[in-house]
Amino acid sequence: MAKFGMNLLLWTSGVDESIFPVLDDIKEWGYDGVELPVFDFDSGAFEKIGKKLSDLGLERTAVTVCTDDANPISSDPAIREAGVNRLKQAIDMCAASGATHLLGPIHSALGTFSGQGRTEEEWNWGKESLAKAADYAQQNNVMLVCEYLNRFECYFLNCAEDTAKFCREVNHPHLKMMYDTFHA
C-alpha cells in the first residue's frame, strides 16, 4: 500500500518547535509521514522534532540542497570537500531526527550555472563526492536519494536517464535516485 507524506516546506524552511501544531494536524489528516527541510544544522532541533514525530507515529524523510560554496562538482577541491561535508552535516540531521532518506539535488549547487553543459571532469568529481557522502550515509543508516531538476534550476542532472546512469556509475548501495514528475 502506498504511503503519503507532506513536505514541511509548505510551512517552513527550518525545523523548530513552532511547527509542532502543524505536525499534529498532518497526523490528524491521515498522512503517514513528513519531509523535513535540512538547511540548518542544529542537531538539538532535529532531535526534538524526531521525538515529536515518533510520539505521533509519523515517518520522516529529509530534503537538502548544495550551495555555491559547498558544491560537489566544483573545479576547486576545497569547495568539493565542503560539498561533501555539507551532505555529511545533513546526514547527521537525518540521524538526529530519525529520517531514513535524504533527498534533493544533492549532486550539485542549486541555481549555479557554468554557462556550458556539464563536463566529464564535473561528472567524475560528482561521482567521487557522492560516493564519499554515501559511505557516510551508510554508516548512519540513511539512504541518499539523488533528484534531477529542470534546466532552469541546475545544469548537472536534468533527466531521469542521466541520473540513473550517474547513480549506476557511483555504484553505492546507499545512493539511489528519485523520479519527480515535476521535472520530467
mmCIF file of C-alpha atoms in Angstrom:
data_model
loop_
_atom_site.group_PDB
_atom_site.id
_atom_site.type_symbol
_atom_site.label_atom_id
_atom_site.label_comp_id
_atom_site.label_asym_id
_atom_site.label_seq_id
_atom_site.Cartn_x
_atom_site.Cartn_y
_atom_site.Cartn_z
ATOM 1 C CA MET A 1 0.000 0.000 0.000
ATOM 2 C CA ALA A 2 1.285 3.462 -0.871
ATOM 3 C CA LYS A 3 2.252 5.824 1.899
ATOM 4 C CA PHE A 4 1.598 9.547 1.852
ATOM 5 C CA GLY A 5 3.845 12.246 3.256
ATOM 6 C CA MET A 6 3.693 16.006 3.481
ATOM 7 C CA ASN A 7 6.642 18.261 2.675
ATOM 8 C CA LEU A 8 7.119 20.742 5.518
ATOM 9 C CA LEU A 9 8.477 23.308 3.033
ATOM 10 C CA LEU A 10 4.820 24.261 2.600
ATOM 11 C CA TRP A 11 5.105 25.852 6.055
ATOM 12 C CA THR A 12 8.757 26.405 6.882
ATOM 13 C CA SER A 13 12.346 26.157 5.677
ATOM 14 C CA GLY A 14 13.593 25.493 9.199
ATOM 15 C CA VAL A 15 12.925 22.980 11.921
ATOM 16 C CA ASP A 16 11.863 24.093 15.384
ATOM 17 C CA GLU A 17 9.043 23.638 17.866
ATOM 18 C CA SER A 18 6.853 26.255 16.150
ATOM 19 C CA ILE A 19 5.971 23.600 13.538
ATOM 20 C CA PHE A 20 4.655 21.128 16.151
ATOM 21 C CA PRO A 21 0.966 22.171 15.784
ATOM 22 C CA VAL A 22 1.258 21.552 12.035
ATOM 23 C CA LEU A 23 2.658 18.081 12.749
ATOM 24 C CA ASP A 24 -0.386 17.365 14.906
ATOM 25 C CA ASP A 25 -2.612 18.446 12.004
ATOM 26 C CA ILE A 26 -0.680 16.328 9.491
ATOM 27 C CA LYS A 27 -1.206 13.279 11.691
ATOM 28 C CA GLU A 28 -4.897 14.100 12.103
ATOM 29 C CA TRP A 29 -5.276 14.497 8.318
ATOM 30 C CA GLY A 30 -4.111 10.900 7.913
ATOM 31 C CA TYR A 31 -0.630 11.315 6.491
ATOM 32 C CA ASP A 32 1.998 8.642 7.133
ATOM 33 C CA GLY A 33 4.994 10.953 7.407
ATOM 34 C CA VAL A 34 6.697 14.227 6.619
ATOM 35 C CA GLU A 35 9.664 15.511 4.654
ATOM 36 C CA LEU A 36 11.931 17.675 6.804
ATOM 37 C CA PRO A 37 13.814 20.625 5.291
ATOM 38 C CA VAL A 38 17.511 20.401 6.192
ATOM 39 C CA PHE A 39 19.026 23.803 5.524
ATOM 40 C CA ASP A 40 20.272 24.485 9.071
ATOM 41 C CA PHE A 41 22.322 22.091 11.133
ATOM 42 C CA ASP A 42 21.031 22.347 14.705
ATOM 43 C CA SER A 43 21.086 18.748 15.933
ATOM 44 C CA GLY A 44 19.123 19.657 19.068
ATOM 45 C CA ALA A 45 16.227 20.965 16.975
ATOM 46 C CA PHE A 46 16.281 17.835 14.810
ATOM 47 C CA GLU A 47 16.328 15.588 17.888
ATOM 48 C CA LYS A 48 13.262 17.415 19.261
ATOM 49 C CA ILE A 49 11.310 17.144 16.037
ATOM 50 C CA GLY A 50 12.337 13.486 15.740
ATOM 51 C CA LYS A 51 10.902 12.789 19.196
ATOM 52 C CA LYS A 52 7.682 14.634 18.348
ATOM 53 C CA LEU A 53 7.324 12.682 15.093
ATOM 54 C CA SER A 54 7.947 9.397 16.908
ATOM 55 C CA ASP A 55 5.346 10.316 19.526
ATOM 56 C CA LEU A 56 2.868 10.963 16.689
ATOM 57 C CA GLY A 57 3.824 7.797 14.819
ATOM 58 C CA LEU A 58 4.887 9.762 11.735
ATOM 59 C CA GLU A 59 7.696 8.566 9.487
ATOM 60 C CA ARG A 60 10.179 11.054 8.096
ATOM 61 C CA THR A 61 12.466 11.750 5.178
ATOM 62 C CA ALA A 62 14.556 14.870 4.630
ATOM 63 C CA VAL A 63 15.442 17.203 1.777
ATOM 64 C CA THR A 64 18.521 19.379 1.327
ATOM 65 C CA VAL A 65 20.417 21.261 -1.368
ATOM 66 C CA CYS A 66 24.024 22.072 -2.132
ATOM 67 C CA THR A 67 25.256 25.664 -2.363
ATOM 68 C CA ASP A 68 27.859 27.631 -4.342
ATOM 69 C CA ASP A 69 30.369 27.388 -1.511
ATOM 70 C CA ALA A 70 29.655 23.676 -0.965
ATOM 71 C CA ASN A 71 29.355 22.275 -4.481
ATOM 72 C CA PRO A 72 30.211 18.589 -5.056
ATOM 73 C CA ILE A 73 31.145 19.246 -8.717
ATOM 74 C CA SER A 74 33.239 22.409 -8.289
ATOM 75 C CA SER A 75 36.615 22.620 -10.016
ATOM 76 C CA ASP A 76 38.004 23.751 -6.638
ATOM 77 C CA PRO A 77 38.852 20.721 -4.442
ATOM 78 C CA ALA A 78 38.167 22.710 -1.252
ATOM 79 C CA ILE A 79 34.655 23.595 -2.429
ATOM 80 C CA ARG A 80 34.005 19.972 -3.430
ATOM 81 C CA GLU A 81 35.115 18.845 0.024
ATOM 82 C CA ALA A 82 32.832 21.478 1.567
ATOM 83 C CA GLY A 83 30.026 19.952 -0.518
ATOM 84 C CA VAL A 84 30.735 16.515 0.914
ATOM 85 C CA ASN A 85 30.898 17.990 4.415
ATOM 86 C CA ARG A 86 27.566 19.794 3.916
ATOM 87 C CA LEU A 87 25.983 16.497 2.889
ATOM 88 C CA LYS A 88 27.522 14.828 5.949
ATOM 89 C CA GLN A 89 26.010 17.530 8.162
ATOM 90 C CA ALA A 90 22.619 16.926 6.559
ATOM 91 C CA ILE A 91 23.050 13.184 7.135
ATOM 92 C CA ASP A 92 23.785 13.951 10.794
ATOM 93 C CA MET A 93 20.468 15.851 10.989
ATOM 94 C CA CYS A 94 18.730 12.817 9.473
ATOM 95 C CA ALA A 95 20.280 10.609 12.132
ATOM 96 C CA ALA A 96 19.264 13.073 14.866
ATOM 97 C CA SER A 97 15.642 13.182 13.673
ATOM 98 C CA GLY A 98 15.280 9.563 12.603
ATOM 99 C CA ALA A 99 14.887 10.423 8.905
ATOM 100 C CA THR A 100 15.584 7.373 6.775
ATOM 101 C CA HIS A 101 16.237 9.106 3.438
ATOM 102 C CA LEU A 102 17.987 12.342 2.436
ATOM 103 C CA LEU A 103 16.884 13.547 -0.955
ATOM 104 C CA GLY A 104 17.088 16.518 -3.225
ATOM 105 C CA PRO A 105 19.526 17.895 -5.780
ATOM 106 C CA ILE A 106 22.460 16.602 -3.740
ATOM 107 C CA HIS A 107 24.643 16.307 -6.843
ATOM 108 C CA SER A 108 25.441 19.992 -7.477
ATOM 109 C CA ALA A 109 24.756 23.519 -6.268
ATOM 110 C CA LEU A 110 21.173 24.650 -6.771
ATOM 111 C CA GLY A 111 20.879 27.635 -9.114
ATOM 112 C CA THR A 112 24.551 27.620 -10.118
ATOM 113 C CA PHE A 113 25.289 27.661 -13.835
ATOM 114 C CA SER A 114 28.612 27.424 -15.674
ATOM 115 C CA GLY A 115 27.381 28.788 -18.995
ATOM 116 C CA GLN A 116 28.004 25.433 -20.666
ATOM 117 C CA GLY A 117 26.871 21.841 -20.342
ATOM 118 C CA ARG A 118 28.371 19.600 -17.698
ATOM 119 C CA THR A 119 31.881 18.352 -18.345
ATOM 120 C CA GLU A 120 33.405 14.910 -17.943
ATOM 121 C CA GLU A 121 35.513 16.309 -15.083
ATOM 122 C CA GLU A 122 32.379 17.510 -13.277
ATOM 123 C CA TRP A 123 30.780 14.106 -13.817
ATOM 124 C CA ASN A 124 33.777 12.382 -12.235
ATOM 125 C CA TRP A 125 34.024 14.895 -9.377
ATOM 126 C CA GLY A 126 30.320 14.365 -8.704
ATOM 127 C CA LYS A 127 30.743 10.597 -8.593
ATOM 128 C CA GLU A 128 33.688 10.907 -6.208
ATOM 129 C CA SER A 129 31.840 13.345 -3.935
ATOM 130 C CA LEU A 130 28.609 11.356 -3.814
ATOM 131 C CA ALA A 131 30.495 8.114 -3.139
ATOM 132 C CA LYS A 132 32.086 9.745 -0.074
ATOM 133 C CA ALA A 133 28.725 11.062 1.109
ATOM 134 C CA ALA A 134 27.096 7.661 0.500
ATOM 135 C CA ASP A 135 29.783 5.953 2.607
ATOM 136 C CA TYR A 136 28.913 8.306 5.464
ATOM 137 C CA ALA A 137 25.182 7.818 4.879
ATOM 138 C CA GLN A 138 25.623 4.051 5.082
ATOM 139 C CA GLN A 139 27.401 4.394 8.444
ATOM 140 C CA ASN A 140 24.366 6.367 9.676
ATOM 141 C CA ASN A 141 21.642 4.140 8.159
ATOM 142 C CA VAL A 142 20.470 6.904 5.815
ATOM 143 C CA MET A 143 19.724 6.412 2.122
ATOM 144 C CA LEU A 144 20.818 9.225 -0.204
ATOM 145 C CA VAL A 145 18.334 9.879 -2.992
ATOM 146 C CA CYS A 146 19.507 11.952 -5.941
ATOM 147 C CA GLU A 147 16.910 14.216 -7.571
ATOM 148 C CA TYR A 148 17.402 15.673 -11.021
ATOM 149 C CA LEU A 149 15.992 19.130 -11.681
ATOM 150 C CA ASN A 150 14.867 21.015 -14.746
ATOM 151 C CA ARG A 151 17.394 23.076 -16.689
ATOM 152 C CA PHE A 152 16.207 26.300 -15.051
ATOM 153 C CA GLU A 153 17.413 25.127 -11.628
ATOM 154 C CA CYS A 154 20.676 23.327 -12.424
ATOM 155 C CA TYR A 155 22.694 22.053 -15.358
ATOM 156 C CA PHE A 156 24.333 18.905 -13.996
ATOM 157 C CA LEU A 157 21.483 16.365 -13.894
ATOM 158 C CA ASN A 158 18.298 17.285 -15.777
ATOM 159 C CA CYS A 159 16.681 13.985 -16.713
ATOM 160 C CA ALA A 160 15.972 10.529 -15.341
ATOM 161 C CA GLU A 161 18.236 8.807 -17.863
ATOM 162 C CA ASP A 162 21.323 10.796 -16.832
ATOM 163 C CA THR A 163 20.525 10.484 -13.137
ATOM 164 C CA ALA A 164 20.113 6.715 -13.413
ATOM 165 C CA LYS A 165 23.437 6.495 -15.266
ATOM 166 C CA PHE A 166 25.122 8.689 -12.640
ATOM 167 C CA CYS A 167 23.834 6.558 -9.756
ATOM 168 C CA ARG A 168 24.819 3.338 -11.528
ATOM 169 C CA GLU A 169 28.340 4.674 -12.039
ATOM 170 C CA VAL A 170 28.667 5.758 -8.402
ATOM 171 C CA ASN A 171 27.596 2.177 -7.689
ATOM 172 C CA HIS A 172 26.933 2.556 -3.975
ATOM 173 C CA PRO A 173 24.164 0.718 -2.086
ATOM 174 C CA HIS A 174 23.271 3.929 -0.218
ATOM 175 C CA LEU A 175 22.737 6.121 -3.289
ATOM 176 C CA LYS A 176 19.503 5.859 -5.249
ATOM 177 C CA MET A 177 17.570 8.234 -7.475
ATOM 178 C CA MET A 178 14.048 9.579 -7.450
ATOM 179 C CA TYR A 179 11.737 10.242 -10.359
ATOM 180 C CA ASP A 180 9.979 13.557 -9.818
ATOM 181 C CA THR A 181 7.266 14.088 -12.420
ATOM 182 C CA PHE A 182 7.508 17.865 -11.967
ATOM 183 C CA HIS A 183 10.977 17.794 -13.528
ATOM 184 C CA ALA A 184 10.278 15.068 -16.102
#
